[in-house]
Amino acid sequence: MSAAGARDIAAMALRNLSRHKAKTAITAVAVAVSVSLYIFMDGWLLGMNLDSRRNIVSYEIGAAKVQAAAYFEKKDELPMHESFAGWKPLAESLERAGYAVAPRFVFSGTLYSRSGSAPLVIDAVDVGLEGRVLRYPSSLEAGRFPAPGRLELAIGSMAAEKLRVGIPSRPTPEELEELAGAARDAEEEAFVRGLYGPAPEDEAAAALEARKLALKPGASEAELARLWEILSASGRMDVRISTVIDQKAEDGSGRILHVNQLIDASVVGVINSPNPKTNGNVAFMPLDSLQDEAGLMLGGKVTELLVRRSGASDAELPGRDESAAAVREALGPALPPGLEVHGWLDYVDDYIAASRGDQVSTRIMILMLFVLSFIGIANTMLMAILERTKETGMLRALGMTDGQVVAAYMIEAACIGAMGSLAGIAIGCLINVPMVAHGLDYSAMAEQIGGDYGYRITALFRSAWNPPVIVLSGIVATALSAAAALLPSLRALRMPVTESLRFE
Amino acid sequence: MKVVETAGLSKDYSLNGITVSALRGVSLAFESGEFAAVAGPSGSGKSTFLHLVGCLDAPSAGSVSIAGTDVASLSRRELALLRRGSIGFVFQAYNLIPVLSAAENVSLPLTLLGVPAAEARERAGRALEEVGLAELGKRRPKEMSGGQQQRVAIARALVKKPALILADEPTANLDSKTGREILELMLALNRSEGTTFIFSTHDAMVMEYARRLVLLRDGLVETERTR
Ligand SMILES: Nc1ncnc2c1ncn2[C@@H]1O[C@H](COP(=O)(O)OP(=O)(O)O)[C@@H](O)[C@H]1O
Ligand SMILES: [Mg+2]
């Protein structure tokens, strides 16, 4: 048959669509809902994953880590005795190859403040080098980053709130009394009280319930610094770290010696970065302050070196030249036996598990939606084809081949699918525009789950555009719709033409 | 030349385990240009005979040859192409495609044959003119009377100038005046185009028009006469 003939069959199929406008519309709407939801969910997942990945690299790990093989094996237990000394030559050869390097000694302990205690992971970092690899040192909610050589801490904002150190942004009236009690004179007390007011309008309801006050949004840096100083002078920022130093015995027996240690330190800053891992039960301390008996007796040892290409953009994920293999190659013979290089993805099993789980579960959910709309179309086409049995018989009597009959019905179903897909793509994109530009604030929810659910994003879900998926979802939905007409039309063709013609 | 030839044509239907023999060995031949009626009471097998001749169903026994070709040897697709090229159908219930206009219904067989759109439109227009509906090409079937619809169906059957037009009780749904008009039209086309017509009826008035009359009873040829 000629192209013109194919066009006429398609035109006829299109006109058949208008026979049951309501049914066609409902079916197309079902497809549109599936397609738009798919586009929305996919954009959301992609956005969460992109942001998480960027935040892992920029705020948590860098591109790769150099660690002792024995440490990496048990890294979840933070085995501090598997540390290594002599990291400086390694760092120098990496710097020469264009990498930025930050050393780190990770240990765990319990942090006691005046009002409570919490188990914490403490990263002892080189204050000068840390900022070249990671961005959190400049993500301070209050205070400053610890100074080199001092027993000072910057702690995650959630730990700060729990331990009641730092400057509370939403205190209860009782807490405000406590803050005011820190004042050394009446003028200071008035100053402290003056910085707090009723919670802002939009949070009024929630605030009323919790009877919370709020730090005035207009408070200046200088005012906050003064408040910090007043609170600090009252001892609010003084903390004690209780930890156990694990060291390998000098005799080479492999025995591990445990030494209990108490370190008095003060909190000088509160971290609140886009990566929730830096805001939870973590603290950062200057590495050089822990070298001797007053600290951890480190003697120059570190548990890891963080590596990132020098001057890498935060928006970019690590490239090939930042892979573990590339870093290993840059180190060459400088990498001593027993040390390994691992890429950043080797350290975020929790994120990968959460991301995989979501990929699977949401896709299954959406797949079920697709199946439902497929059933909808199949049903619509089944009814349409059944209703037109006699007509189909006539078309076959006129000499339409089986293939042409199937094609006509599949085109008809594909048109329903295409209308639904186009509408779905339009709706999906319309939803995506604000989701990409502004994202969705979920801070209330984040507060409840403590921010720790694998993804490295805080308080804002932001979608990302995924054009191939947007186009593909429409194509797939249209193709699925067409396929939905296959079985009913084949069924109609099983009847002899005479049977079809007799059908009423 | 023999347009249609059947030999021992039989058709059994089984319905709920009971076998009904609709045709029980019908051997007939129709020459090109014939205007023949297959008559008989209801249930005598007229429709079954026309359907088998039109290759719309397969016989239980016996054979049908169209222009010398035994259709039993043809595939489904070849049968469709044979119907498309050589056979026009007119049914008691008109069976027009409701979403297509009269003109589009008439040009559909040409479209299927791959005739270019402009030519198909032109020929469909002429066919509608021949059945006296030149003005109604844009109407949809449901906007026309039964007689008008049957005229469109005839135009659709003849537009491709088939060797054979099979009409199954074409006037049964029409009043006798309209029925006569339809038969006059068929007869005129038979005369002017030489198209072979085989039509069925149980109406004595309609039988009058036939130059050859085959009378069926219980699936067998009872009598046959030619005028
Ligand atoms: N598809 C069918 N299934 C069962 N019986 C049928 C079928 N078609 C026709 N018959 C039976 O075959 C006989 C002949 O039918 P038909 O050819 O339609 O007769 P006519 O057209 O002369 O009225 C009737 O008894 C009818 O009931
Ligand atoms: Mg009949």
mmCIF file of N, CA, C and O in Angstrom, chain A residues 1-2 4-9 11-12 15-16 18-19 390-391 393-402 404 493-499 501-502 504, chain B residues 13 51 55-57 76-77 80-81 83-84 87 89 91 93-101 104-105 108-109 111-117 140 156 160:
data_model
loop_
_atom_site.group_PDB
_atom_site.id
_atom_site.type_symbol
_atom_site.label_atom_id
_atom_site.label_comp_id
_atom_site.label_asym_id
_atom_site.label_seq_id
_atom_site.Cartn_x
_atom_site.Cartn_y
_atom_site.Cartn_z
ATOM 1 N N MET A 1 0.843 -1.195 0.000
ATOM 2 C CA MET A 1 0.000 0.000 0.000
ATOM 3 C C MET A 1 0.886 1.255 0.000
ATOM 4 O O MET A 1 1.959 1.279 0.572
ATOM 5 N N SER A 2 0.395 2.281 -0.633
ATOM 6 C CA SER A 2 1.172 3.505 -0.786
ATOM 7 C C SER A 2 1.229 4.281 0.531
ATOM 8 O O SER A 2 0.501 3.999 1.479
ATOM 9 N N ALA A 4 0.233 7.250 0.837
ATOM 10 C CA ALA A 4 -1.053 7.941 0.959
ATOM 11 C C ALA A 4 -2.064 7.035 1.656
ATOM 12 O O ALA A 4 -2.840 7.479 2.498
ATOM 13 N N GLY A 5 -2.031 5.744 1.298
ATOM 14 C CA GLY A 5 -2.944 4.788 1.916
ATOM 15 C C GLY A 5 -2.692 4.676 3.401
ATOM 16 O O GLY A 5 -3.630 4.681 4.203
ATOM 17 N N ALA A 6 -1.412 4.620 3.766
ATOM 18 C CA ALA A 6 -1.057 4.535 5.183
ATOM 19 C C ALA A 6 -1.563 5.768 5.913
ATOM 20 O O ALA A 6 -2.074 5.690 7.027
ATOM 21 N N ARG A 7 -1.454 6.927 5.223
ATOM 22 C CA ARG A 7 -1.906 8.162 5.842
ATOM 23 C C ARG A 7 -3.414 8.130 6.068
ATOM 24 O O ARG A 7 -3.908 8.560 7.099
ATOM 25 N N ASP A 8 -4.122 7.598 5.081
ATOM 26 C CA ASP A 8 -5.575 7.544 5.215
ATOM 27 C C ASP A 8 -5.995 6.613 6.346
ATOM 28 O O ASP A 8 -6.946 6.892 7.074
ATOM 29 N N ILE A 9 -5.279 5.497 6.479
ATOM 30 C CA ILE A 9 -5.595 4.588 7.582
ATOM 31 C C ILE A 9 -5.331 5.281 8.908
ATOM 32 O O ILE A 9 -6.118 5.191 9.855
ATOM 33 N N ALA A 11 -5.429 8.487 9.395
ATOM 34 C CA ALA A 11 -6.459 9.517 9.556
ATOM 35 C C ALA A 11 -7.744 8.902 10.094
ATOM 36 O O ALA A 11 -8.422 9.468 10.957
ATOM 37 N N MET A 12 -8.066 7.706 9.592
ATOM 38 C CA MET A 12 -9.267 7.020 10.054
ATOM 39 C C MET A 12 -9.115 6.654 11.535
ATOM 40 O O MET A 12 -10.046 6.843 12.332
ATOM 41 N N ARG A 15 -9.692 9.625 13.618
ATOM 42 C CA ARG A 15 -11.102 10.013 13.749
ATOM 43 C C ARG A 15 -11.833 9.090 14.708
ATOM 44 O O ARG A 15 -12.743 9.516 15.413
ATOM 45 N N ASN A 16 -11.398 7.823 14.735
ATOM 46 C CA ASN A 16 -12.043 6.897 15.654
ATOM 47 C C ASN A 16 -11.851 7.317 17.108
ATOM 48 O O ASN A 16 -12.642 6.962 17.970
ATOM 49 N N SER A 18 -12.233 10.165 18.294
ATOM 50 C CA SER A 18 -13.235 11.141 18.726
ATOM 51 C C SER A 18 -14.583 10.478 19.000
ATOM 52 O O SER A 18 -15.532 11.128 19.388
ATOM 53 N N ARG A 19 -14.660 9.152 18.797
ATOM 54 C CA ARG A 19 -15.943 8.488 19.015
ATOM 55 C C ARG A 19 -16.353 8.486 20.465
ATOM 56 O O ARG A 19 -17.508 8.645 20.806
ATOM 57 N N LYS A 390 -17.969 -5.501 13.802
ATOM 58 C CA LYS A 390 -18.645 -5.538 12.512
ATOM 59 C C LYS A 390 -17.897 -4.683 11.486
ATOM 60 O O LYS A 390 -17.707 -5.083 10.340
ATOM 61 N N GLU A 391 -17.468 -3.522 11.953
ATOM 62 C CA GLU A 391 -16.714 -2.622 11.086
ATOM 63 C C GLU A 391 -15.405 -3.252 10.641
ATOM 64 O O GLU A 391 -14.995 -3.122 9.491
ATOM 65 N N GLY A 393 -14.884 -6.358 10.348
ATOM 66 C CA GLY A 393 -15.249 -7.357 9.332
ATOM 67 C C GLY A 393 -15.418 -6.695 7.971
ATOM 68 O O GLY A 393 -14.950 -7.221 6.953
ATOM 69 N N MET A 394 -16.053 -5.529 7.947
ATOM 70 C CA MET A 394 -16.257 -4.822 6.677
ATOM 71 C C MET A 394 -14.926 -4.393 6.072
ATOM 72 O O MET A 394 -14.707 -4.529 4.868
ATOM 73 N N LEU A 395 -14.046 -3.874 6.915
ATOM 74 C CA LEU A 395 -12.724 -3.450 6.421
ATOM 75 C C LEU A 395 -11.976 -4.633 5.822
ATOM 76 O O LEU A 395 -11.307 -4.518 4.798
ATOM 77 N N ARG A 396 -12.118 -5.777 6.471
ATOM 78 C CA ARG A 396 -11.438 -6.969 5.943
ATOM 79 C C ARG A 396 -12.105 -7.417 4.652
ATOM 80 O O ARG A 396 -11.431 -7.857 3.714
ATOM 81 N N ALA A 397 -13.443 -7.300 4.574
ATOM 82 C CA ALA A 397 -14.138 -7.654 3.331
ATOM 83 C C ALA A 397 -13.670 -6.748 2.189
ATOM 84 O O ALA A 397 -13.575 -7.166 1.046
ATOM 85 N N LEU A 398 -13.361 -5.499 2.541
ATOM 86 C CA LEU A 398 -12.876 -4.557 1.522
ATOM 87 C C LEU A 398 -11.440 -4.857 1.105
ATOM 88 O O LEU A 398 -10.918 -4.223 0.201
ATOM 89 N N GLY A 399 -10.800 -5.787 1.815
ATOM 90 C CA GLY A 399 -9.460 -6.195 1.405
ATOM 91 C C GLY A 399 -8.350 -5.656 2.281
ATOM 92 O O GLY A 399 -7.190 -5.662 1.890
ATOM 93 N N MET A 400 -8.699 -5.174 3.470
ATOM 94 C CA MET A 400 -7.637 -4.783 4.398
ATOM 95 C C MET A 400 -6.953 -6.046 4.897
ATOM 96 O O MET A 400 -7.622 -6.992 5.301
ATOM 97 N N THR A 401 -5.625 -6.050 4.883
ATOM 98 C CA THR A 401 -4.906 -7.231 5.363
ATOM 99 C C THR A 401 -4.861 -7.205 6.895
ATOM 100 O O THR A 401 -5.103 -6.165 7.517
ATOM 101 N N ASP A 402 -4.519 -8.362 7.460
ATOM 102 C CA ASP A 402 -4.413 -8.453 8.922
ATOM 103 C C ASP A 402 -3.472 -7.389 9.460
ATOM 104 O O ASP A 402 -3.748 -6.740 10.464
ATOM 105 N N GLN A 404 -2.726 -4.515 8.235
ATOM 106 C CA GLN A 404 -3.296 -3.167 8.198
ATOM 107 C C GLN A 404 -4.317 -2.956 9.316
ATOM 108 O O GLN A 404 -4.400 -1.873 9.885
ATOM 109 N N LEU A 493 -8.995 -10.564 14.826
ATOM 110 C CA LEU A 493 -8.655 -11.168 13.532
ATOM 111 C C LEU A 493 -8.801 -12.685 13.539
ATOM 112 O O LEU A 493 -8.798 -13.312 12.489
ATOM 113 N N ARG A 494 -8.910 -13.270 14.726
ATOM 114 C CA ARG A 494 -9.080 -14.722 14.801
ATOM 115 C C ARG A 494 -10.458 -15.125 14.284
ATOM 116 O O ARG A 494 -10.657 -16.243 13.824
ATOM 117 N N MET A 495 -11.416 -14.209 14.369
ATOM 118 C CA MET A 495 -12.771 -14.478 13.877
ATOM 119 C C MET A 495 -12.778 -14.524 12.359
ATOM 120 O O MET A 495 -12.137 -13.700 11.722
ATOM 121 N N PRO A 496 -13.525 -15.451 11.771
ATOM 122 C CA PRO A 496 -13.710 -15.354 10.323
ATOM 123 C C PRO A 496 -14.457 -14.052 10.001
ATOM 124 O O PRO A 496 -15.217 -13.555 10.829
ATOM 125 N N VAL A 497 -14.247 -13.535 8.802
ATOM 126 C CA VAL A 497 -14.858 -12.259 8.435
ATOM 127 C C VAL A 497 -16.383 -12.331 8.594
ATOM 128 O O VAL A 497 -17.019 -11.395 9.072
ATOM 129 N N THR A 498 -16.958 -13.481 8.229
ATOM 130 C CA THR A 498 -18.420 -13.612 8.310
ATOM 131 C C THR A 498 -18.909 -13.465 9.747
ATOM 132 O O THR A 498 -19.923 -12.821 10.003
ATOM 133 N N GLU A 499 -18.137 -14.055 10.685
ATOM 134 C CA GLU A 499 -18.499 -13.923 12.098
ATOM 135 C C GLU A 499 -18.506 -12.458 12.501
ATOM 136 O O GLU A 499 -19.423 -11.980 13.167
ATOM 137 N N LEU A 501 -18.934 -9.902 10.656
ATOM 138 C CA LEU A 501 -20.025 -9.170 10.011
ATOM 139 C C LEU A 501 -21.371 -9.449 10.676
ATOM 140 O O LEU A 501 -22.261 -8.613 10.673
ATOM 141 N N ARG A 502 -21.525 -10.654 11.216
ATOM 142 C CA ARG A 502 -22.777 -11.008 11.881
ATOM 143 C C ARG A 502 -22.868 -10.414 13.280
ATOM 144 O O ARG A 502 -23.940 -10.379 13.872
ATOM 145 N N GLU A 504 -23.260 -8.309 16.478
ATOM 146 C CA GLU A 504 -24.065 -7.111 16.802
ATOM 147 C C GLU A 504 -23.656 -6.577 18.159
ATOM 148 O O GLU A 504 -23.508 -7.299 19.096
ATOM 149 N N TYR B 13 -21.928 -25.481 10.128
ATOM 150 C CA TYR B 13 -21.642 -24.680 11.313
ATOM 151 C C TYR B 13 -21.939 -25.549 12.506
ATOM 152 O O TYR B 13 -22.922 -26.289 12.508
ATOM 153 N N HIS B 51 -21.028 -15.506 0.980
ATOM 154 C CA HIS B 51 -19.812 -15.320 1.790
ATOM 155 C C HIS B 51 -18.687 -16.227 1.335
ATOM 156 O O HIS B 51 -17.528 -15.811 1.282
ATOM 157 N N CYS B 55 -15.028 -15.234 -0.487
ATOM 158 C CA CYS B 55 -13.807 -15.554 0.260
ATOM 159 C C CYS B 55 -13.794 -14.921 1.642
ATOM 160 O O CYS B 55 -12.740 -14.500 2.141
ATOM 161 N N LEU B 56 -14.960 -14.802 2.265
ATOM 162 C CA LEU B 56 -15.013 -14.263 3.618
ATOM 163 C C LEU B 56 -14.942 -15.379 4.650
ATOM 164 O O LEU B 56 -14.814 -15.120 5.849
ATOM 165 N N ASP B 57 -15.070 -16.609 4.190
ATOM 166 C CA ASP B 57 -14.991 -17.756 5.084
ATOM 167 C C ASP B 57 -14.564 -18.951 4.240
ATOM 168 O O ASP B 57 -14.642 -18.905 3.006
ATOM 169 N N ARG B 76 -4.056 -16.202 3.681
ATOM 170 C CA ARG B 76 -4.941 -15.154 4.222
ATOM 171 C C ARG B 76 -4.704 -13.832 3.516
ATOM 172 O O ARG B 76 -5.633 -13.108 3.171
ATOM 173 N N ARG B 77 -3.425 -13.517 3.378
ATOM 174 C CA ARG B 77 -3.077 -12.237 2.770
ATOM 175 C C ARG B 77 -3.510 -12.196 1.298
ATOM 176 O O ARG B 77 -4.080 -11.194 0.841
ATOM 177 N N ALA B 80 -7.133 -11.610 1.060
ATOM 178 C CA ALA B 80 -7.463 -10.200 1.291
ATOM 179 C C ALA B 80 -7.198 -9.395 0.022
ATOM 180 O O ALA B 80 -8.002 -8.543 -0.373
ATOM 181 N N LEU B 81 -6.076 -9.698 -0.628
ATOM 182 C CA LEU B 81 -5.739 -8.956 -1.846
ATOM 183 C C LEU B 81 -6.706 -9.288 -2.980
ATOM 184 O O LEU B 81 -7.034 -8.419 -3.798
ATOM 185 N N ARG B 83 -9.932 -10.078 -2.576
ATOM 186 C CA ARG B 83 -11.145 -9.315 -2.279
ATOM 187 C C ARG B 83 -10.948 -7.853 -2.642
ATOM 188 O O ARG B 83 -11.810 -7.212 -3.247
ATOM 189 N N ARG B 84 -9.782 -7.351 -2.270
ATOM 190 C CA ARG B 84 -9.483 -5.947 -2.520
ATOM 191 C C ARG B 84 -9.534 -5.641 -4.019
ATOM 192 O O ARG B 84 -10.087 -4.616 -4.430
ATOM 193 N N ILE B 87 -13.387 -8.152 -5.914
ATOM 194 C CA ILE B 87 -14.746 -8.377 -5.427
ATOM 195 C C ILE B 87 -15.272 -7.143 -4.696
ATOM 196 O O ILE B 87 -14.567 -6.550 -3.872
ATOM 197 N N PHE B 89 -18.545 -5.792 -2.279
ATOM 198 C CA PHE B 89 -19.625 -6.325 -1.439
ATOM 199 C C PHE B 89 -20.672 -5.262 -1.147
ATOM 200 O O PHE B 89 -20.342 -4.097 -0.914
ATOM 201 N N PHE B 91 -23.997 -5.177 1.526
ATOM 202 C CA PHE B 91 -24.688 -5.967 2.543
ATOM 203 C C PHE B 91 -26.048 -5.371 2.864
ATOM 204 O O PHE B 91 -26.289 -4.176 2.653
ATOM 205 N N ALA B 93 -27.110 -4.650 5.670
ATOM 206 C CA ALA B 93 -27.009 -3.602 6.699
ATOM 207 C C ALA B 93 -26.068 -2.466 6.288
ATOM 208 O O ALA B 93 -25.573 -1.748 7.147
ATOM 209 N N TYR B 94 -25.821 -2.320 5.014
ATOM 210 C CA TYR B 94 -24.965 -1.254 4.425
ATOM 211 C C TYR B 94 -23.501 -1.330 4.864
ATOM 212 O O TYR B 94 -22.600 -1.255 4.041
ATOM 213 N N ASN B 95 -23.303 -1.422 6.218
ATOM 214 C CA ASN B 95 -21.932 -1.537 6.745
ATOM 215 C C ASN B 95 -20.976 -0.464 6.245
ATOM 216 O O ASN B 95 -19.850 -0.745 5.869
ATOM 217 N N LEU B 96 -21.418 0.780 6.295
ATOM 218 C CA LEU B 96 -20.480 1.870 5.992
ATOM 219 C C LEU B 96 -19.641 2.144 7.243
ATOM 220 O O LEU B 96 -20.052 1.828 8.355
ATOM 221 N N ILE B 97 -18.455 2.743 7.019
ATOM 222 C CA ILE B 97 -17.604 3.084 8.168
ATOM 223 C C ILE B 97 -18.109 4.414 8.740
ATOM 224 O O ILE B 97 -18.053 5.442 8.066
ATOM 225 N N PRO B 98 -18.602 4.396 9.970
ATOM 226 C CA PRO B 98 -19.325 5.569 10.486
ATOM 227 C C PRO B 98 -18.484 6.841 10.616
ATOM 228 O O PRO B 98 -19.029 7.933 10.543
ATOM 229 N N VAL B 99 -17.162 6.684 10.830
ATOM 230 C CA VAL B 99 -16.370 7.904 11.030
ATOM 231 C C VAL B 99 -15.940 8.540 9.709
ATOM 232 O O VAL B 99 -15.360 9.622 9.702
ATOM 233 N N LEU B 100 -16.217 7.848 8.607
ATOM 234 C CA LEU B 100 -15.816 8.401 7.308
ATOM 235 C C LEU B 100 -17.031 8.991 6.608
ATOM 236 O O LEU B 100 -18.153 8.504 6.761
ATOM 237 N N SER B 101 -16.806 10.048 5.817
ATOM 238 C CA SER B 101 -17.887 10.640 5.032
ATOM 239 C C SER B 101 -18.239 9.686 3.889
ATOM 240 O O SER B 101 -17.521 8.713 3.636
ATOM 241 N N GLU B 104 -15.466 9.506 1.481
ATOM 242 C CA GLU B 104 -14.321 8.759 2.016
ATOM 243 C C GLU B 104 -14.612 7.260 2.053
ATOM 244 O O GLU B 104 -13.725 6.438 1.785
ATOM 245 N N ASN B 105 -15.855 6.905 2.392
ATOM 246 C CA ASN B 105 -16.229 5.497 2.352
ATOM 247 C C ASN B 105 -16.041 4.930 0.955
ATOM 248 O O ASN B 105 -15.532 3.827 0.794
ATOM 249 N N LEU B 108 -12.328 4.544 -0.015
ATOM 250 C CA LEU B 108 -11.506 3.634 0.796
ATOM 251 C C LEU B 108 -10.960 2.431 0.011
ATOM 252 O O LEU B 108 -9.766 2.126 0.114
ATOM 253 N N PRO B 109 -11.785 1.757 -0.817
ATOM 254 C CA PRO B 109 -11.233 0.624 -1.581
ATOM 255 C C PRO B 109 -10.101 1.051 -2.514
ATOM 256 O O PRO B 109 -9.140 0.298 -2.702
ATOM 257 N N THR B 111 -8.085 3.647 -1.969
ATOM 258 C CA THR B 111 -6.952 3.916 -1.087
ATOM 259 C C THR B 111 -6.204 2.622 -0.792
ATOM 260 O O THR B 111 -4.983 2.559 -0.855
ATOM 261 N N LEU B 112 -6.993 1.570 -0.471
ATOM 262 C CA LEU B 112 -6.365 0.282 -0.164
ATOM 263 C C LEU B 112 -5.611 -0.256 -1.369
ATOM 264 O O LEU B 112 -4.608 -0.943 -1.229
ATOM 265 N N LEU B 113 -6.083 0.080 -2.567
ATOM 266 C CA LEU B 113 -5.407 -0.387 -3.781
ATOM 267 C C LEU B 113 -4.206 0.475 -4.141
ATOM 268 O O LEU B 113 -3.500 0.190 -5.101
ATOM 269 N N GLY B 114 -3.998 1.552 -3.373
ATOM 270 C CA GLY B 114 -2.835 2.395 -3.629
ATOM 271 C C GLY B 114 -3.063 3.428 -4.712
ATOM 272 O O GLY B 114 -2.110 3.984 -5.254
ATOM 273 N N VAL B 115 -4.320 3.694 -5.026
ATOM 274 C CA VAL B 115 -4.601 4.742 -6.010
ATOM 275 C C VAL B 115 -4.257 6.094 -5.372
ATOM 276 O O VAL B 115 -4.629 6.336 -4.219
ATOM 277 N N PRO B 116 -3.552 6.969 -6.083
ATOM 278 C CA PRO B 116 -3.195 8.273 -5.512
ATOM 279 C C PRO B 116 -4.434 9.030 -5.033
ATOM 280 O O PRO B 116 -5.517 8.921 -5.622
ATOM 281 N N ALA B 117 -4.255 9.798 -3.965
ATOM 282 C CA ALA B 117 -5.385 10.431 -3.280
ATOM 283 C C ALA B 117 -6.259 11.259 -4.222
ATOM 284 O O ALA B 117 -7.494 11.161 -4.186
ATOM 285 N N ARG B 140 -21.888 12.147 6.682
ATOM 286 C CA ARG B 140 -21.539 10.926 7.393
ATOM 287 C C ARG B 140 -22.704 9.945 7.243
ATOM 288 O O ARG B 140 -23.851 10.373 7.094
ATOM 289 N N ARG B 156 -19.395 2.240 -3.282
ATOM 290 C CA ARG B 156 -18.150 1.718 -2.716
ATOM 291 C C ARG B 156 -17.761 0.400 -3.370
ATOM 292 O O ARG B 156 -16.578 0.128 -3.592
ATOM 293 N N LYS B 160 -14.101 0.486 -7.705
ATOM 294 C CA LYS B 160 -12.839 -0.075 -8.174
ATOM 295 C C LYS B 160 -13.025 -0.921 -9.415
ATOM 296 O O LYS B 160 -12.082 -1.553 -9.878
#
